[in-house]
Amino acid sequence: MAGRLDGKVVLITGGASGIGAAHARTFAAEGAKVLIGDIQDKMGQEVADGIGITNSGGQAAYTNLDVTSEKSWDDAVKKAVNMYGKLTTLINNAGLAIMGGVTTETQASWDKTIAVNQMGVWYGMKAAIPEMLKAGGGAIVNISSVYGIIGSPDMLSYHASKGAVRLMSKAAALEYATRGIRINSVHPGIIETPILTKTFSGGGPAVDSFVKAIQTRTPLARFGKPEEIAYGSLYLCSDEASFVTGAELVIDGGWTAQ
Ligand SMILES: NC(=O)c1ccc[n+]([C@@H]2O[C@H](COP(=O)([O-])OP(=O)(O)OC[C@H]3O[C@@H](n4cnc5c(N)ncnc54)[C@H](O)[C@@H]3O)[C@@H](O)[C@H]2O)c1
């Protein structure tokens, strides 16, 4: 059965959990050969094992990849090429969020957020693009956030990093437009994944009040599901999106339309 990603080889960061794991499952189901990269090895391996080989000929494997290390990136890109013969597609999805405002953000939380969310995306494009050029072209999706477009009062470094991802994607899209590599950003609203409890004090009342506030603010009146983000990236990475580059795809239940 032909899939929408037949012939594509995809590296997905942060694929052990949440939105990244949904990308791995969705992309493999559409015929892609997938390499999941993460620092949560056991969970990442379980996601890959759960996918195995799909009806459309897609498959998945796992490798340790710390997106803050250029050496780690080089190793992962080499592994994808050794396993599958080429690299055509990159999903820069690994990310984290730490609460903090102008005077409450710490140097450590700032540095960590920028290293993973912002520098990790740059390192990823830097490591993957030479192989995409060898493969005759490719597509990159950088996962930003609605928080890369609008502000909120208490996630300073997250906004800084996700806003940077939005514009880095456009700049890189322009740089590679004539060389067959399309680069777009995806901007999820609030999606039900483990990042929510990790960010909001490990559960409890802070999460509950956040949930209520977001549901009130979202026209579709619910959180999104990880698959609803993966389907957006699926389109952007397929040949159906051959005229789409430097674009930002917002998937937020209408939140930022208001
Ligand atoms: N869930 C949401 O509401 C939401 C909204 C907007 C944007 N996003 C973005 O979506 C992406 C995925 O988030 P999620 O909600 O699935 O969260 P998640 O916590 O479920 O998954 C994030 C993954 O990134 C991995 N990761 C963290 N640091 C890493 C590193 N240094 N190297 C490699 N992997 C690393 C984690 O191990 C984890 O598996 C993130 O970039 C996040 O900012 C999420």
Short mmCIF file of C-alpha atoms and ligand atoms in Angstrom, two decimals:
data_model
loop_
_atom_site.label_atom_id
_atom_site.label_comp_id
_atom_site.label_asym_id
_atom_site.label_seq_id
_atom_site.Cartn_x
_atom_site.Cartn_y
_atom_site.Cartn_z
CA MET A 1 0.00 0.00 0.00
CA ALA A 2 1.54 3.33 -1.03
CA GLY A 3 2.00 5.92 1.66
CA ARG A 4 2.22 9.71 1.46
CA LEU A 5 5.86 9.55 2.59
CA ASP A 6 7.09 6.66 0.44
CA GLY A 7 10.84 6.98 -0.14
CA LYS A 8 11.39 9.46 2.70
CA VAL A 9 13.91 8.95 5.49
CA VAL A 10 13.03 10.97 8.58
CA LEU A 11 14.94 11.89 11.72
CA ILE A 12 12.58 12.95 14.53
CA THR A 13 13.98 14.50 17.71
CA GLY A 14 12.17 14.18 21.00
CA GLY A 15 10.46 11.14 19.52
CA ALA A 16 10.33 9.18 22.79
CA SER A 17 7.27 11.07 24.01
CA GLY A 18 4.24 13.19 23.17
CA ILE A 19 4.22 15.05 19.87
CA GLY A 20 7.49 13.47 18.65
CA ALA A 21 6.25 9.92 19.25
CA ALA A 22 3.03 10.76 17.37
CA HIS A 23 5.15 11.98 14.46
CA ALA A 24 7.13 8.72 14.45
CA ARG A 25 3.96 6.59 14.35
CA THR A 26 2.20 8.77 11.75
CA PHE A 27 5.22 9.07 9.46
CA ALA A 28 6.01 5.33 9.56
CA ALA A 29 2.35 4.55 8.84
CA GLU A 30 2.70 6.68 5.69
CA GLY A 31 5.69 4.71 4.43
CA ALA A 32 8.64 6.67 5.86
CA LYS A 33 11.77 5.11 7.30
CA VAL A 34 12.04 6.75 10.71
CA LEU A 35 14.94 7.26 13.10
CA ILE A 36 13.78 8.51 16.50
CA GLY A 37 16.34 10.53 18.48
CA ASP A 38 15.94 11.37 22.16
CA ILE A 39 17.70 11.26 25.52
CA GLN A 40 15.01 9.03 27.09
CA ASP A 41 16.46 5.79 25.71
CA LYS A 42 14.04 3.25 27.17
CA MET A 43 10.93 5.17 26.12
CA GLY A 44 12.39 5.93 22.69
CA GLN A 45 13.24 2.28 22.07
CA GLU A 46 9.71 1.29 23.13
CA VAL A 47 8.17 3.73 20.63
CA ALA A 48 10.37 2.31 17.84
CA ASP A 49 9.61 -1.31 18.84
CA GLY A 50 5.88 -0.52 18.91
CA ILE A 51 6.04 0.72 15.32
CA GLY A 52 8.16 -2.07 13.85
CA ILE A 53 7.44 -2.38 10.13
CA THR A 54 4.14 -0.92 8.92
CA ASN A 55 1.69 -2.04 6.20
CA SER A 56 2.98 0.69 3.89
CA GLY A 57 6.60 -0.45 4.32
CA GLY A 58 7.51 2.23 6.84
CA GLN A 59 9.71 1.33 9.77
CA ALA A 60 11.29 2.85 12.87
CA ALA A 61 14.48 2.62 14.91
CA TYR A 62 15.80 4.54 17.91
CA THR A 63 19.10 6.27 18.66
CA ASN A 64 20.34 8.36 21.57
CA LEU A 65 20.49 12.00 20.42
CA ASP A 66 21.12 14.98 22.67
CA VAL A 67 20.12 17.94 20.50
CA THR A 68 22.44 20.28 22.44
CA SER A 69 25.54 18.38 21.22
CA GLU A 70 26.82 18.78 17.67
CA LYS A 71 28.75 15.49 17.99
CA SER A 72 25.53 13.72 18.95
CA TRP A 73 23.81 15.23 15.90
CA ASP A 74 26.57 14.07 13.56
CA ASP A 75 26.33 10.54 14.98
CA ALA A 76 22.54 10.42 14.55
CA VAL A 77 22.62 11.73 10.99
CA LYS A 78 25.32 9.17 10.12
CA LYS A 79 23.21 6.42 11.69
CA ALA A 80 20.16 7.40 9.61
CA VAL A 81 22.20 7.37 6.41
CA ASN A 82 23.93 4.08 7.27
CA MET A 83 20.63 2.40 8.12
CA TYR A 84 18.41 3.77 5.37
CA GLY A 85 20.82 5.02 2.67
CA LYS A 86 19.96 8.74 2.83
CA LEU A 87 18.26 11.47 4.87
CA THR A 88 15.41 13.48 3.33
CA THR A 89 13.40 14.81 6.25
CA LEU A 90 13.98 16.30 9.70
CA ILE A 91 11.49 17.03 12.46
CA ASN A 92 13.14 19.32 15.02
CA ASN A 93 10.71 18.58 17.84
CA ALA A 94 12.73 18.05 21.06
CA GLY A 95 11.90 20.75 23.56
CA LEU A 96 11.20 21.75 27.12
CA ALA A 97 9.57 24.60 28.99
CA ILE A 98 10.57 26.15 32.28
CA MET A 99 8.45 28.75 34.08
CA GLY A 100 10.05 32.15 34.73
CA GLY A 101 9.62 35.88 34.13
CA VAL A 102 12.06 38.76 33.56
CA THR A 103 13.31 38.80 37.15
CA THR A 104 12.53 35.21 38.14
CA GLU A 105 14.09 33.30 35.25
CA THR A 106 17.46 31.91 36.35
CA GLN A 107 20.60 31.87 34.23
CA ALA A 108 20.51 28.07 34.36
CA SER A 109 16.90 27.80 33.13
CA TRP A 110 17.53 30.39 30.41
CA ASP A 111 20.65 28.58 29.17
CA LYS A 112 18.98 25.17 29.20
CA THR A 113 15.88 26.33 27.35
CA ILE A 114 17.86 28.18 24.69
CA ALA A 115 20.29 25.24 24.29
CA VAL A 116 17.54 22.66 23.69
CA ASN A 117 14.77 24.62 21.98
CA GLN A 118 16.78 27.11 19.94
CA MET A 119 20.38 25.95 19.45
CA GLY A 120 19.18 22.35 19.06
CA VAL A 121 17.12 23.40 16.03
CA TRP A 122 20.08 25.20 14.46
CA TYR A 123 22.42 22.25 15.10
CA GLY A 124 19.84 19.91 13.60
CA MET A 125 19.49 21.89 10.38
CA LYS A 126 23.29 22.25 10.20
CA ALA A 127 23.85 18.50 10.56
CA ALA A 128 21.00 17.32 8.31
CA ILE A 129 21.11 19.73 5.36
CA PRO A 130 24.36 18.45 3.79
CA GLU A 131 22.84 14.94 3.60
CA MET A 132 19.57 16.34 2.19
CA LEU A 133 21.54 18.09 -0.53
CA LYS A 134 23.24 14.77 -1.36
CA ALA A 135 19.78 13.12 -1.47
CA GLY A 136 18.61 15.71 -4.02
CA GLY A 137 16.38 17.68 -1.65
CA GLY A 138 14.41 17.47 1.55
CA ALA A 139 11.98 18.98 4.00
CA ILE A 140 12.43 20.25 7.54
CA VAL A 141 9.73 21.01 10.08
CA ASN A 142 10.76 22.97 13.15
CA ILE A 143 8.28 22.65 16.00
CA SER A 144 7.77 26.09 17.51
CA SER A 145 4.61 26.96 19.47
CA VAL A 146 1.82 29.51 19.57
CA TYR A 147 4.18 30.90 22.22
CA GLY A 148 6.56 31.65 19.35
CA ILE A 149 3.92 34.06 18.02
CA ILE A 150 2.13 35.51 21.06
CA GLY A 151 3.39 36.33 24.56
CA SER A 152 2.44 35.22 28.08
CA PRO A 153 3.68 36.61 31.37
CA ASP A 154 5.63 33.72 32.85
CA MET A 155 7.66 31.74 30.28
CA LEU A 156 10.30 34.21 29.15
CA SER A 157 13.00 31.87 27.83
CA TYR A 158 10.40 29.60 26.20
CA HIS A 159 9.00 32.56 24.23
CA ALA A 160 12.51 33.72 23.33
CA SER A 161 13.44 30.25 22.05
CA LYS A 162 10.21 29.54 20.17
CA GLY A 163 10.13 33.01 18.56
CA ALA A 164 13.68 32.34 17.38
CA VAL A 165 12.63 29.00 15.89
CA ARG A 166 9.90 30.75 13.90
CA LEU A 167 12.28 33.23 12.27
CA MET A 168 15.23 30.84 11.95
CA SER A 169 12.91 28.63 9.90
CA LYS A 170 12.05 31.47 7.52
CA ALA A 171 15.70 32.55 7.20
CA ALA A 172 16.86 29.00 6.47
CA ALA A 173 13.93 28.51 4.05
CA LEU A 174 15.14 31.49 2.03
CA GLU A 175 18.74 30.29 2.13
CA TYR A 176 17.85 26.85 0.69
CA ALA A 177 14.84 27.75 -1.48
CA THR A 178 16.68 27.18 -4.75
CA ARG A 179 18.42 24.01 -3.56
CA GLY A 180 15.41 21.75 -3.06
CA ILE A 181 15.06 21.98 0.72
CA ARG A 182 11.80 23.31 2.13
CA ILE A 183 11.75 24.54 5.74
CA ASN A 184 8.59 25.38 7.67
CA SER A 185 7.56 25.88 11.28
CA VAL A 186 4.60 24.33 13.10
CA HIS A 187 2.98 26.14 16.01
CA PRO A 188 0.94 23.95 18.35
CA GLY A 189 -1.51 25.33 20.87
CA ILE A 190 -1.83 23.39 24.09
CA ILE A 191 -1.46 19.68 23.40
CA GLU A 192 -1.99 16.90 25.94
CA THR A 193 1.53 15.54 26.49
CA PRO A 194 3.86 14.97 29.46
CA ILE A 195 5.41 18.44 28.95
CA LEU A 196 2.39 19.96 30.72
CA THR A 197 2.96 18.20 34.04
CA LYS A 198 6.75 18.62 33.71
CA THR A 199 6.30 22.38 33.29
CA PHE A 200 3.52 23.10 35.76
CA SER A 201 4.95 21.98 39.09
CA GLY A 202 4.49 18.25 38.64
CA GLY A 203 0.68 18.27 38.63
CA GLY A 204 -1.84 19.49 41.18
CA PRO A 205 -3.68 22.80 41.40
CA ALA A 206 -1.29 24.75 39.15
CA VAL A 207 -2.01 22.35 36.28
CA ASP A 208 -5.74 22.33 36.99
CA SER A 209 -6.06 26.12 36.84
CA PHE A 210 -3.89 26.23 33.72
CA VAL A 211 -6.09 23.61 32.05
CA LYS A 212 -9.24 25.58 32.82
CA ALA A 213 -7.72 28.86 31.61
CA ILE A 214 -6.58 27.34 28.31
CA GLN A 215 -9.86 25.58 27.65
CA THR A 216 -11.71 28.84 28.24
CA ARG A 217 -9.39 30.64 25.82
CA THR A 218 -9.51 27.98 23.06
CA PRO A 219 -12.48 28.30 20.64
CA LEU A 220 -12.55 24.50 20.11
CA ALA A 221 -12.72 24.26 23.94
CA ARG A 222 -10.25 21.42 24.46
CA PHE A 223 -6.57 20.53 24.33
CA GLY A 224 -5.12 19.23 21.09
CA LYS A 225 -3.88 15.67 20.61
CA PRO A 226 -0.28 14.90 19.54
CA GLU A 227 -1.55 13.28 16.32
CA GLU A 228 -3.24 16.55 15.32
CA ILE A 229 0.22 18.15 15.19
CA ALA A 230 1.80 15.19 13.39
CA TYR A 231 -0.80 15.39 10.61
CA GLY A 232 0.22 19.01 9.94
CA SER A 233 3.88 18.02 9.67
CA LEU A 234 2.91 15.05 7.50
CA TYR A 235 1.47 17.44 4.93
CA LEU A 236 4.51 19.76 5.11
CA CYS A 237 6.96 16.87 4.65
CA SER A 238 5.04 15.19 1.82
CA ASP A 239 5.37 16.14 -1.85
CA GLU A 240 1.84 17.58 -1.59
CA ALA A 241 3.51 20.63 0.00
CA SER A 242 6.04 21.10 -2.82
CA PHE A 243 5.26 24.86 -3.07
CA VAL A 244 5.27 25.48 0.70
CA THR A 245 8.39 26.89 2.33
CA GLY A 246 9.04 29.54 4.98
CA ALA A 247 5.45 29.11 6.15
CA GLU A 248 4.11 28.83 9.69
CA LEU A 249 1.33 26.34 10.32
CA VAL A 250 -0.67 27.16 13.44
CA ILE A 251 -2.56 24.19 14.96
CA ASP A 252 -4.18 25.63 18.06
CA GLY A 253 -7.96 25.09 18.06
CA GLY A 254 -8.45 28.71 17.06
CA TRP A 255 -6.66 30.22 20.06
CA THR A 256 -4.59 32.80 18.14
CA ALA A 257 -7.42 33.66 15.72
CA GLN A 258 -9.00 35.84 18.42
N1 LIG B 1 2.51 20.05 24.48
C1 LIG B 1 2.27 21.29 24.17
O1 LIG B 1 1.29 21.89 24.63
C2 LIG B 1 3.15 22.04 23.21
C3 LIG B 1 2.69 23.26 22.71
C4 LIG B 1 3.50 23.97 21.83
C5 LIG B 1 4.72 23.46 21.45
N2 LIG B 1 5.14 22.27 21.97
C6 LIG B 1 6.46 21.79 21.56
O2 LIG B 1 6.35 20.48 21.04
C7 LIG B 1 7.58 19.79 21.23
C8 LIG B 1 7.32 18.42 21.84
O3 LIG B 1 6.78 18.62 23.13
P1 LIG B 1 5.83 17.56 23.85
O4 LIG B 1 4.64 18.32 24.29
O5 LIG B 1 5.66 16.35 23.04
O6 LIG B 1 6.68 17.28 25.17
P2 LIG B 1 7.30 15.95 25.79
O7 LIG B 1 7.92 16.37 27.06
O8 LIG B 1 6.28 14.87 25.80
O9 LIG B 1 8.42 15.55 24.71
C9 LIG B 1 9.60 16.28 24.57
C10 LIG B 1 10.70 15.29 24.23
O10 LIG B 1 11.92 16.05 24.01
C11 LIG B 1 12.96 15.29 24.58
N3 LIG B 1 14.14 16.11 24.86
C12 LIG B 1 14.29 17.05 25.81
N4 LIG B 1 15.55 17.51 25.83
C13 LIG B 1 16.21 16.84 24.83
C14 LIG B 1 17.53 16.86 24.35
N5 LIG B 1 18.47 17.65 24.89
N6 LIG B 1 17.85 16.06 23.29
C15 LIG B 1 16.93 15.23 22.76
N7 LIG B 1 15.67 15.15 23.19
C16 LIG B 1 15.31 15.95 24.23
C17 LIG B 1 12.36 14.71 25.86
O11 LIG B 1 13.13 13.62 26.35
C18 LIG B 1 10.98 14.32 25.38
O12 LIG B 1 10.94 12.98 24.91
C19 LIG B 1 8.46 20.70 22.08
O13 LIG B 1 9.36 21.41 21.26
C20 LIG B 1 7.45 21.66 22.70
O14 LIG B 1 8.01 22.89 23.05
C21 LIG B 1 4.39 21.54 22.84
#
